[in-house]
Coordinates of C-alpha atoms and ligand atoms in Angstrom, one line a residue:
X17 CA 41.6 92.5 94.6
X18 CA 41.6 92.4 98.4
X19 CA 38.0 93.0 100.7
X20 CA 39.5 96.4 101.1
X21 CA 41.2 97.6 98.1
X22 CA 42.3 97.1 94.8
X23 CA 46.6 97.7 94.2
X24 CA 46.8 100.0 91.4
X25 CA 49.7 102.0 90.4
X26 CA 52.5 99.7 91.7
X27 CA 55.7 99.4 89.2
X28 CA 56.2 95.8 88.2
X29 CA 59.9 94.8 89.1
X30 CA 62.8 94.8 86.6
X31 CA 63.2 90.9 86.2
X32 CA 63.9 88.4 82.6
X33 CA 65.7 91.6 81.2
X34 CA 68.2 91.4 78.9
X35 CA 71.1 93.1 81.1
X36 CA 73.4 93.4 78.2
X37 CA 71.1 94.8 75.9
X38 CA 69.4 97.5 77.9
X39 CA 73.2 98.7 78.5
X40 CA 73.9 100.9 75.4
X41 CA 76.8 102.4 77.0
X42 CA 78.7 99.2 77.6
X43 CA 77.8 97.7 74.2
X44 CA 79.5 101.2 72.7
X45 CA 82.6 100.9 75.3
X46 CA 83.0 97.1 74.4
X47 CA 82.8 98.0 70.5
X48 CA 85.3 100.9 71.1
X49 CA 88.2 98.9 72.7
X50 CA 87.7 95.8 71.6
X51 CA 86.1 96.1 68.1
X52 CA 86.4 92.0 67.9
X53 CA 84.2 91.1 71.4
X54 CA 82.2 88.0 71.2
X55 CA 79.0 89.2 71.4
X56 CA 77.5 86.0 72.3
X57 CA 79.0 85.7 75.4
X58 CA 77.3 89.1 76.3
X59 CA 74.2 88.0 75.0
X60 CA 74.3 84.4 77.2
X61 CA 75.4 87.0 80.2
X62 CA 73.3 89.7 79.8
X63 CA 70.0 87.2 79.7
X64 CA 71.1 85.0 82.9
X65 CA 72.3 87.7 84.8
X66 CA 68.9 89.5 84.2
X67 CA 66.8 86.6 84.6
X68 CA 64.4 86.1 87.7
X69 CA 65.9 83.0 88.9
X70 CA 69.2 84.3 89.3
X71 CA 67.6 87.3 91.2
X72 CA 66.4 84.9 93.7
X73 CA 69.7 83.9 94.3
X74 CA 71.1 87.3 94.4
X75 CA 68.3 88.1 97.4
X76 CA 68.7 84.4 99.1
X77 CA 72.5 84.6 99.1
X78 CA 71.9 88.1 100.9
X79 CA 69.3 87.5 103.3
X80 CA 70.8 84.1 104.2
X81 CA 74.0 85.7 105.4
X82 CA 77.2 83.3 105.8
X83 CA 77.6 81.4 108.7
X84 CA 80.8 80.8 110.7
X85 CA 81.3 77.9 112.3
X86 CA 84.5 77.8 114.0
X87 CA 84.2 74.4 116.2
X88 CA 82.2 71.3 115.4
X89 CA 79.7 69.9 117.9
X90 CA 82.2 68.1 119.4
X91 CA 84.7 71.0 120.0
X92 CA 87.0 70.5 117.3
X93 CA 88.4 73.7 115.4
X94 CA 87.3 73.7 112.0
X95 CA 87.2 77.1 110.6
X96 CA 84.2 76.5 108.1
X97 CA 82.2 78.7 106.9
X98 CA 78.8 78.0 105.6
X99 CA 76.8 79.9 102.7
X100 CA 73.3 79.4 101.4
X101 CA 73.3 77.7 97.9
X102 CA 72.1 80.3 96.8
X103 CA 75.9 81.7 97.2
X104 CA 77.4 78.7 95.0
X105 CA 74.6 79.1 92.4
X106 CA 76.1 82.6 91.7
X107 CA 79.7 81.7 92.1
X108 CA 79.7 79.1 89.8
X109 CA 77.9 81.4 87.5
X110 CA 80.4 84.0 87.6
X111 CA 83.5 81.6 86.9
X112 CA 81.5 80.2 84.1
X113 CA 81.3 83.6 82.7
X114 CA 85.0 83.6 83.4
X115 CA 84.8 87.0 85.2
X116 CA 88.2 85.5 87.5
X117 CA 91.5 84.2 86.2
X118 CA 90.7 83.6 82.5
X119 CA 92.2 86.4 80.8
X120 CA 95.6 85.9 81.8
X121 CA 95.3 82.9 80.0
X122 CA 93.7 84.5 76.9
X123 CA 95.2 87.1 74.4
X124 CA 94.6 90.8 73.8
X125 CA 91.0 92.1 74.8
X126 CA 90.6 89.4 77.5
X127 CA 90.8 91.9 79.7
X128 CA 88.3 94.5 78.6
X129 CA 85.9 91.4 77.5
X130 CA 85.9 90.6 81.4
X131 CA 85.9 93.7 82.6
X132 CA 82.5 94.3 80.7
X133 CA 81.3 90.7 82.0
X134 CA 82.3 91.6 85.8
X135 CA 80.4 95.3 85.3
X136 CA 77.2 93.3 83.7
X137 CA 77.6 90.7 86.8
X138 CA 77.3 93.2 89.5
X139 CA 74.0 93.8 88.2
X140 CA 73.3 90.8 89.8
X141 CA 74.7 90.6 92.5
X142 CA 78.2 92.3 93.7
X143 CA 79.4 90.5 96.8
X144 CA 80.3 87.4 95.7
X145 CA 82.5 88.9 93.1
X146 CA 85.1 89.9 96.2
X147 CA 86.7 86.8 95.7
X148 CA 86.0 86.4 92.3
X149 CA 87.7 89.8 91.8
X150 CA 90.5 88.8 94.5
X151 CA 91.4 85.4 92.0
X152 CA 91.4 87.2 89.0
X153 CA 93.8 90.3 90.3
X154 CA 96.6 87.7 92.0
X155 CA 98.3 87.2 89.0
X156 CA 100.4 90.2 88.5
X157 CA 101.7 89.2 91.9
X158 CA 102.0 85.6 92.2
X159 CA 103.7 85.3 88.5
X160 CA 107.1 86.3 90.1
X161 CA 107.0 83.1 92.1
X162 CA 106.8 80.8 89.3
X163 CA 106.9 76.9 90.7
X164 CA 103.8 78.5 92.9
X165 CA 102.6 80.2 90.0
X166 CA 102.9 77.2 87.5
X167 CA 101.4 75.3 90.2
X168 CA 98.0 77.2 91.3
X169 CA 97.1 79.3 87.6
X170 CA 95.7 76.5 86.2
X171 CA 92.9 76.0 88.5
X172 CA 92.4 80.1 89.3
X173 CA 91.8 79.9 85.4
X174 CA 89.3 77.2 85.4
X175 CA 85.6 77.9 85.1
X176 CA 84.7 74.5 86.9
X177 CA 83.9 75.9 90.0
X178 CA 84.2 74.0 93.4
X179 CA 83.4 74.8 97.2
X180 CA 84.5 72.0 98.7
X181 CA 87.1 72.1 101.4
X182 CA 89.9 70.1 99.6
X183 CA 94.0 70.5 98.9
X184 CA 94.6 72.0 95.8
X185 CA 95.4 68.4 93.8
X186 CA 92.0 67.5 94.4
X187 CA 89.9 70.4 93.3
X188 CA 88.6 71.3 89.9
X189 CA 89.0 75.1 90.5
X190 CA 90.0 77.6 93.4
X191 CA 90.0 80.9 94.7
X192 CA 92.2 83.4 96.2
X193 CA 91.6 86.3 98.6
X194 CA 94.2 88.9 100.5
X195 CA 94.8 90.1 104.1
X196 CA 96.9 92.9 104.6
X197 CA 94.9 94.8 107.0
X198 CA 95.4 94.6 110.9
X199 CA 93.4 96.3 113.8
X200 CA 96.5 99.0 114.2
X201 CA 96.6 99.4 110.5
X202 CA 95.1 99.3 107.0
X203 CA 95.9 102.4 104.7
X204 CA 99.3 102.2 106.4
X205 CA 100.2 98.3 106.3
X206 CA 103.7 99.8 107.2
X207 CA 102.0 99.0 110.8
X208 CA 101.8 95.2 110.3
X209 CA 102.7 93.4 113.4
X210 CA 102.4 89.6 112.1
X211 CA 105.8 88.0 112.4
X212 CA 107.4 85.7 109.8
X213 CA 109.7 83.0 110.7
X214 CA 111.8 81.3 107.9
X215 CA 111.4 77.7 108.1
X216 CA 113.0 75.7 105.3
X217 CA 113.3 75.9 101.0
X218 CA 111.3 73.4 99.6
X219 CA 109.5 72.9 96.2
X220 CA 107.4 75.9 96.4
X221 CA 110.3 78.4 97.5
X222 CA 111.0 79.7 100.9
X223 CA 108.9 78.6 103.7
X224 CA 107.9 80.7 106.5
X225 CA 105.6 80.1 109.7
X226 CA 103.3 83.5 110.3
X227 CA 102.2 84.3 113.6
X228 CA 99.7 86.9 113.6
X229 CA 96.3 88.7 112.7
X230 CA 94.2 90.0 110.1
X231 CA 91.5 92.3 110.7
X232 CA 89.8 92.2 108.1
X233 CA 90.3 89.3 105.8
X234 CA 87.0 88.8 103.1
X235 CA 86.0 85.5 101.5
X236 CA 88.0 83.0 104.4
X237 CA 87.0 80.0 102.7
X238 CA 88.8 81.2 99.5
X239 CA 91.3 78.5 99.1
X240 CA 94.7 80.5 99.3
X241 CA 95.6 83.9 100.2
X242 CA 98.4 86.5 99.9
X243 CA 99.2 88.4 103.3
X244 CA 101.7 90.8 104.6
X245 CA 103.9 90.0 107.3
X246 CA 107.2 91.2 108.7
X247 CA 110.5 89.5 108.5
X248 CA 114.0 90.0 110.0
X249 CA 114.3 92.2 106.6
X250 CA 110.4 94.1 106.7
X251 CA 107.3 93.9 105.3
X252 CA 107.0 91.3 102.7
X253 CA 104.4 89.1 100.8
X254 CA 103.4 85.6 101.5
X255 CA 101.3 83.3 99.5
X256 CA 99.4 81.6 102.5
X257 CA 97.0 78.0 101.7
X258 CA 94.1 77.2 103.8
X259 CA 95.3 73.4 103.3
X260 CA 98.9 72.8 102.8
X261 CA 100.0 70.3 100.4
X262 CA 100.5 66.9 102.0
X263 CA 96.4 67.9 102.9
X264 CA 96.2 69.2 106.4
X265 CA 94.8 72.4 107.9
X266 CA 96.9 75.2 107.9
X267 CA 96.5 76.8 111.3
X268 CA 94.1 80.2 109.8
X269 CA 91.2 80.6 112.8
X270 CA 88.6 82.2 111.9
X271 CA 87.7 84.5 115.0
X272 CA 84.4 86.0 113.8
X273 CA 82.3 87.3 110.5
X274 CA 81.8 90.8 110.4
X275 CA 78.7 92.5 111.0
X276 CA 78.5 94.5 107.9
X277 CA 76.2 97.6 106.5
X278 CA 76.0 95.8 103.2
X279 CA 77.7 93.0 100.8
X280 CA 75.9 90.5 103.1
X281 CA 77.0 87.5 100.9
X282 CA 80.2 88.1 101.5
X283 CA 82.1 86.5 104.6
X284 CA 84.4 89.0 105.9
X285 CA 86.4 87.6 108.6
X286 CA 88.6 88.6 111.4
X287 CA 91.8 86.1 111.7
X288 CA 94.3 84.8 113.3
X289 CA 97.3 82.7 111.9
X290 CA 98.9 80.4 114.8
X291 CA 102.4 79.5 113.1
X292 CA 100.5 79.2 109.7
X293 CA 103.0 78.0 107.4
X294 CA 103.4 80.6 104.1
X295 CA 105.7 81.2 101.4
X296 CA 107.5 84.3 100.2
X297 CA 106.5 85.8 97.4
X298 CA 109.0 88.1 95.9
X299 CA 111.8 89.7 97.7
X300 CA 112.1 90.1 101.6
X301 CA 111.4 93.8 102.5
X302 CA 109.4 94.0 99.2
X303 CA 105.9 93.2 100.2
X304 CA 104.1 96.4 100.0
X305 CA 105.2 97.2 96.2
X306 CA 104.3 93.3 95.7
X307 CA 101.1 92.8 96.9
X308 CA 99.9 96.1 95.2
X309 CA 100.3 94.7 91.9
X310 CA 97.3 92.5 93.3
X311 CA 95.6 95.5 95.1
X312 CA 96.0 97.8 91.9
X313 CA 93.9 95.2 89.8
X314 CA 91.1 95.4 91.9
X315 CA 91.2 98.7 92.0
X316 CA 89.6 98.4 88.9
X317 CA 87.6 96.4 89.5
X318 CA 86.2 98.7 92.6
X319 CA 85.5 101.1 89.7
X320 CA 83.9 98.8 87.5
X321 CA 81.4 97.4 90.3
X322 CA 80.0 100.6 91.0
X323 CA 79.3 101.5 87.8
X324 CA 77.9 98.0 87.0
X325 CA 75.8 99.3 91.0
X326 CA 75.0 102.5 88.8
X327 CA 73.5 101.2 85.4
X328 CA 71.6 98.9 88.0
X329 CA 70.1 101.5 90.2
X330 CA 69.6 103.8 86.9
X331 CA 67.5 101.1 85.1
X332 CA 64.9 100.1 88.1
X333 CA 64.8 104.0 88.3
X334 CA 63.8 104.1 84.8
X335 CA 61.7 101.4 84.9
X336 CA 59.8 102.1 87.8
X337 CA 59.2 106.1 86.5
X338 CA 58.1 104.8 83.2
X339 CA 55.5 103.1 85.1
X340 CA 54.4 104.9 88.0
X341 CA 52.1 107.9 87.9
X342 CA 51.9 111.0 90.0
X343 CA 50.0 114.5 89.5
X344 CA 48.3 112.8 85.9
X345 CA 51.3 111.5 84.4
X346 CA 53.9 108.8 84.6
X347 CA 56.8 109.8 86.6
X348 CA 59.4 109.7 83.5
X349 CA 57.2 112.2 81.9
X350 CA 57.3 115.1 84.6
X351 CA 59.9 117.7 84.0
X352 CA 61.9 117.5 86.9
X353 CA 61.9 113.8 86.9
X354 CA 63.6 113.9 83.5
X355 CA 66.2 116.7 84.6
X356 CA 67.1 113.8 87.5
X357 CA 66.4 110.6 85.8
X358 CA 68.8 112.6 82.7
X359 CA 71.6 113.4 85.4
X360 CA 71.7 110.0 86.7
X361 CA 71.8 108.4 83.2
X362 CA 75.0 111.0 82.1
X363 CA 76.7 109.7 85.4
X364 CA 76.0 106.0 84.9
X365 CA 77.5 106.8 81.5
X366 CA 80.8 108.3 82.2
X367 CA 81.5 106.1 84.8
X368 CA 80.9 103.4 82.2
X369 CA 83.3 105.1 80.0
X370 CA 85.9 105.9 82.6
X371 CA 85.9 102.1 84.1
X372 CA 86.6 100.9 81.0
X373 CA 88.6 103.0 79.6
X374 CA 91.0 101.8 82.6
X375 CA 90.1 98.1 81.7
X376 CA 91.7 98.8 78.2
X377 CA 95.2 100.3 79.6
X378 CA 95.1 97.2 81.8
X379 CA 95.1 94.6 78.5
X380 CA 97.2 96.9 76.1
X381 CA 100.0 96.9 78.9
X382 CA 99.4 93.1 79.8
X383 CA 99.2 92.3 76.1
X384 CA 102.4 94.2 74.7
X385 CA 104.4 97.4 75.0
X386 CA 102.7 100.6 75.0
X387 CA 104.3 103.6 76.7
X388 CA 100.9 106.0 76.4
X389 CA 98.9 103.1 77.8
X390 CA 101.1 102.6 80.5
X391 CA 101.1 106.0 81.8
X392 CA 97.6 106.4 81.3
X393 CA 97.4 102.6 83.5
X394 CA 99.1 103.8 86.2
X395 CA 97.3 107.3 86.3
X396 CA 93.7 106.1 85.8
X397 CA 94.5 103.3 88.1
X398 CA 93.4 105.8 91.3
X399 CA 91.3 108.6 89.3
X400 CA 88.3 105.8 88.5
X401 CA 88.7 104.0 92.1
X402 CA 88.2 107.5 93.4
X403 CA 85.4 109.3 91.6
X404 CA 83.7 106.5 90.1
X405 CA 83.4 105.2 93.9
X406 CA 82.6 108.7 95.4
X407 CA 79.8 109.2 93.1
X408 CA 77.9 105.9 93.9
X409 CA 76.5 106.6 97.1
X410 CA 75.4 109.7 95.9
X411 CA 73.9 108.3 92.7
X412 CA 72.1 105.5 94.6
X413 CA 70.4 107.9 97.4
X414 CA 69.1 109.7 94.2
X415 CA 68.0 106.9 92.0
X416 CA 66.4 105.2 95.4
X417 CA 64.1 108.5 96.2
X418 CA 63.0 108.1 92.3
X419 CA 61.3 105.5 93.6
X420 CA 59.8 107.1 96.4
X421 CA 59.2 105.0 99.6
X422 CA 59.1 101.5 97.8
X423 CA 62.6 102.1 97.4
X424 CA 63.5 102.3 100.9
X425 CA 61.8 99.0 101.7
X426 CA 63.9 95.7 101.4
X427 CA 61.2 93.2 101.9
X428 CA 63.2 90.2 102.7
X429 CA 65.8 91.6 100.3
X430 CA 63.0 91.6 97.4
X431 CA 63.9 95.6 97.8
X432 CA 67.0 95.8 95.6
X433 CA 67.4 99.4 95.4
X434 CA 68.1 99.1 99.3
X435 CA 70.4 96.5 99.0
X436 CA 72.7 98.7 96.1
X437 CA 72.5 101.3 98.7
X438 CA 74.1 99.3 101.7
X439 CA 76.8 97.8 98.7
X440 CA 78.0 101.4 97.5
X441 CA 79.8 102.9 99.8
X442 CA 82.2 99.8 100.4
X443 CA 83.9 100.2 97.1
X444 CA 85.1 103.6 98.1
X445 CA 86.3 102.2 101.2
X446 CA 88.4 99.1 100.1
X447 CA 91.4 98.9 98.4
X448 CA 92.4 102.2 99.3
X449 CA 90.1 104.6 100.9
X450 CA 89.5 108.1 98.7
X451 CA 92.5 110.3 100.4
X452 CA 94.8 107.4 99.7
X453 CA 93.5 107.5 96.2
X454 CA 94.4 111.2 95.9
X455 CA 97.3 110.5 97.7
X456 CA 98.5 107.8 95.1
X457 CA 97.4 110.5 92.2
X458 CA 100.3 112.7 93.7
X459 CA 102.4 109.9 93.4
X460 CA 101.8 109.6 90.1
X461 CA 102.6 113.6 88.9
X462 CA 105.8 113.4 91.0
X463 CA 106.8 110.0 88.7
X464 CA 105.3 110.0 85.3
X465 CA 104.9 112.9 82.5
X466 CA 101.3 113.2 83.1
X467 CA 100.6 116.5 81.5
X468 CA 102.0 115.1 78.2
X469 CA 99.9 111.6 78.6
X470 CA 96.4 113.9 79.3
X471 CA 97.6 116.2 76.4
X472 CA 97.5 113.1 74.0
X473 CA 94.2 111.4 75.5
X474 CA 92.4 114.7 75.2
X475 CA 93.7 116.0 71.7
X476 CA 90.7 114.3 70.1
X477 CA 88.1 116.1 72.2
X478 CA 89.9 119.5 72.1
X479 CA 87.4 122.3 70.7
X480 CA 84.6 119.9 71.0
X481 CA 83.2 122.0 73.9
X482 CA 84.2 125.0 75.4
X483 CA 83.7 124.1 78.8
X484 CA 86.1 121.2 77.7
X485 CA 88.5 123.0 76.6
X486 CA 88.5 125.4 79.9
X487 CA 88.8 122.2 82.0
X488 CA 91.9 121.0 80.2
X489 CA 93.5 124.5 80.5
X490 CA 92.6 124.0 84.3
X491 CA 94.0 121.0 84.7
X492 CA 97.1 121.3 83.0
X493 CA 97.6 124.3 85.5
X494 CA 96.9 122.2 88.4
X495 CA 99.1 119.7 87.2
X496 CA 102.0 121.8 87.4
X497 CA 101.1 124.1 90.3
X498 CA 99.8 121.1 92.6
X499 CA 102.4 121.9 95.7
X500 CA 99.3 121.3 98.5
X501 CA 98.4 117.6 99.7
X502 CA 95.3 119.1 101.3
X503 CA 94.5 120.3 97.7
X504 CA 94.5 117.0 95.4
X505 CA 90.9 115.4 95.9
X506 CA 90.1 118.8 93.7
X507 CA 92.6 117.9 91.5
X508 CA 91.6 114.1 91.3
X509 CA 88.4 115.0 90.7
X510 CA 88.8 117.8 87.7
X511 CA 91.2 115.5 86.1
X512 CA 88.8 112.5 86.4
X513 CA 85.8 115.2 84.9
X514 CA 87.9 115.9 82.0
X515 CA 88.4 112.4 80.7
X516 CA 85.1 111.5 81.5
X517 CA 84.1 114.3 79.0
X518 CA 86.8 113.6 76.8
X519 CA 85.5 109.4 76.5
X520 CA 81.5 110.8 75.8
X521 CA 82.5 113.2 73.0
X522 CA 82.8 109.7 70.8
X523 CA 79.2 108.9 72.0
X524 CA 75.8 110.9 72.0
X525 CA 75.8 114.4 71.2
X526 CA 73.2 114.9 73.6
X527 CA 75.3 113.7 76.7
X528 CA 78.0 115.1 75.8
X529 CA 77.2 118.4 75.8
X530 CA 74.6 117.9 78.8
X531 CA 77.9 116.3 80.9
X532 CA 80.1 119.4 79.5
X533 CA 77.5 121.8 80.4
X534 CA 77.1 120.3 83.8
X535 CA 80.3 119.4 85.5
X536 CA 82.9 121.2 84.0
X537 CA 82.8 124.9 84.8
X538 CA 80.9 123.8 88.0
X539 CA 80.6 120.9 90.7
X540 CA 76.8 119.6 90.6
X541 CA 75.6 119.3 94.3
X542 CA 72.5 117.3 93.7
X543 CA 71.6 115.2 90.6
X544 CA 68.6 117.1 88.2
X545 CA 70.3 120.6 87.6
X546 CA 70.6 120.0 84.2
X547 CA 70.3 123.4 82.3
X548 CA 67.5 124.5 80.2
X549 CA 68.2 123.3 76.3
X550 CA 69.2 119.7 77.6
X551 CA 68.1 117.0 75.2
X552 CA 66.3 115.3 78.0
X553 CA 64.4 112.7 75.6
X554 CA 67.5 111.6 73.9
X555 CA 69.5 111.0 76.8
X556 CA 66.3 108.9 78.4
X557 CA 65.6 107.1 75.3
X558 CA 69.7 105.7 75.3
X559 CA 69.8 105.0 78.8
X560 CA 66.5 102.5 78.6
X561 CA 66.0 102.4 74.8
X562 CA 63.6 99.1 75.7
X563 CA 61.0 101.6 77.7
X564 CA 60.6 103.4 74.7
Ligands
FAD28 C1 83.7 94.8 103.9 C2 84.9 94.8 104.1 C3 86.0 93.9 103.7 C4 87.2 94.1 103.6 N1 87.9 92.7 103.4 C5 89.5 93.0 103.3 C6 90.2 92.2 102.7 O1 90.1 91.1 102.1 N2 91.9 92.1 103.2 C7 92.6 93.4 103.3 O2 93.3 93.1 103.7 N3 91.7 94.3 104.0 C8 90.2 94.4 103.8 N4 89.1 95.3 104.1 C9 90.1 96.6 104.9 C10 89.9 98.0 103.7 O3 90.7 97.6 102.5 C11 90.6 99.1 104.9 O4 89.4 98.9 105.4 C12 90.8 100.0 104.4 O5 91.9 100.3 103.4 C13 90.9 101.1 105.3 O6 92.0 101.0 106.2 P1 91.4 101.0 107.5 O7 89.8 100.6 108.2 O8 92.6 100.4 108.6 O9 91.2 102.8 108.1 P2 92.5 103.9 108.0 O10 93.8 103.4 107.3 O11 92.6 104.1 109.8 O12 91.5 104.9 107.5 C14 90.6 105.6 108.0 C15 90.6 106.9 106.9 O13 91.8 107.9 106.9 C16 92.0 108.3 105.7 N5 93.4 108.3 105.9 C17 94.5 107.3 106.0 N6 95.6 108.0 105.7 C18 95.6 109.1 105.4 C19 96.5 110.5 104.6 N7 97.7 109.9 105.3 N8 95.9 111.4 104.8 C20 94.4 111.7 104.7 N9 93.9 110.8 104.8 C21 94.2 109.5 105.4 C22 91.4 106.8 104.8 O14 91.0 107.9 103.6 C23 90.3 106.6 105.2 O15 89.1 107.4 104.8 C24 88.0 95.2 104.3 C25 87.3 96.5 104.2 C26 85.6 96.3 104.4 C27 84.6 97.1 105.0

């Protein structure tokens, strides 16, 4: 007790909980999509990610942002970024838990397990996952260049994180990033002005010299990047390492690091290429589809990451309201707070279900041929990226409000909710912002029989709830008749909700019926509008079993 007062009625921080144990929807998604999954892997990751020690690393890595050293003290250009040791501790953990390129060297189910692990790790720290995600995503784009791929894949998939600035041959593991966005255009990368001049053929293929800039290039301490540049034939994709095979430093200059809203542990930079050496990946003039083979996989991670952040915010909100008292009751027992928390739980569970469904489609199409899964992968990528990420910021605001003023206070990085809130908008912006995803859906509608795939996908849930049947009819008419680009956001939202409801039908009846009743007939504008008759206790117990 201090001289003036005793501190009472303050919640404890949520620490040293096994995050996997708390997350029933994730456990069920794993069991459904990959019944033989390795539970011990998640027990270990859940315990580590929830530990107070790792959470301290997350705080420190964000509080002590990376620092650029463009030159050494003698004036030599060095272009190095210095990270807090906690950043490296987190990276080491992420690679040890196989969140990067390992699924490409594993069998069926590898992408599903990795997706669930990625989601779980996001609850610990999302910004270090940027280079981890890009290292996972690069394989489909890079494998068309067998010489490069054979040299780099083993170390991209290695679990022995190595932060040293050394050539490939001397490192135990490498990471990769990407550079598309330039000042004059990020969504419309056709506006890229970086030029590529052919130099010579060598062991890695066709070598060029790149001159130009990138306005956003995250994780510039990665060992190599896929970048876009113009050749005489058009926009092309290139592999650009930071250190060249002879050990010399490639001409990539880091101009400065971005001062960002959130995502503080991740160094996002502006760079210039001064005749930097780079090798052609794929065909000249086919750079956009080539690099999009990487971009579509990172879009999966955007949905997974947001679902992970939602789950983290929900857990903190439940943990807080189960302890804090107001007006004679614990907050979690107040009827209106129950409605808000249950509504957040529905959203979190639906986000998990949709993102994991996309992960299954990726897994099925990478480990075999399945026509339905191929259409679902193409369809679900823009849908999950758009809808899950769009809901993230709104979700974080409401979860923060459950903590009252404490939710808004960061206190040297200890207030995790504020960090989540600042992180949330990012997954919606990068890797193709919301409108770009809706435009991509229109592209899918033109190229695939989406209606047939959707009918097949929702068949098992038909008849389970009248609102779901009505939504299905509306969506099928919408797919058939959509002519106006300006209406694409409505359609992408409606398909997302229909698919989320379909996925939830397999799980808790209380969750399924509340989801259908609250979201399918009319869009809810704020959380906490679940109708009378909702089984709030069942939904809340499921969301945080350990609290009850
Ligand atoms: C922290 C951070 C890290 C990043 N890291 C990287 C990286 O490592 N590598 C990289 O290449 N990029 C990176 N980016 C860039 C990011 O991918 C782009 O910012 C994003 O793709 C949007 O591009 P832009 O900023 O040029 O916006 P613009 O392209 O100008 O878009 C602005 C808005 O207009 C909308 N819009 C665009 N075209 C249309 C249309 N036809 N119809 C309707 N609406 C439209 C978009 O949806 C968006 O909302 C990063 C960004 C951030 C914030």
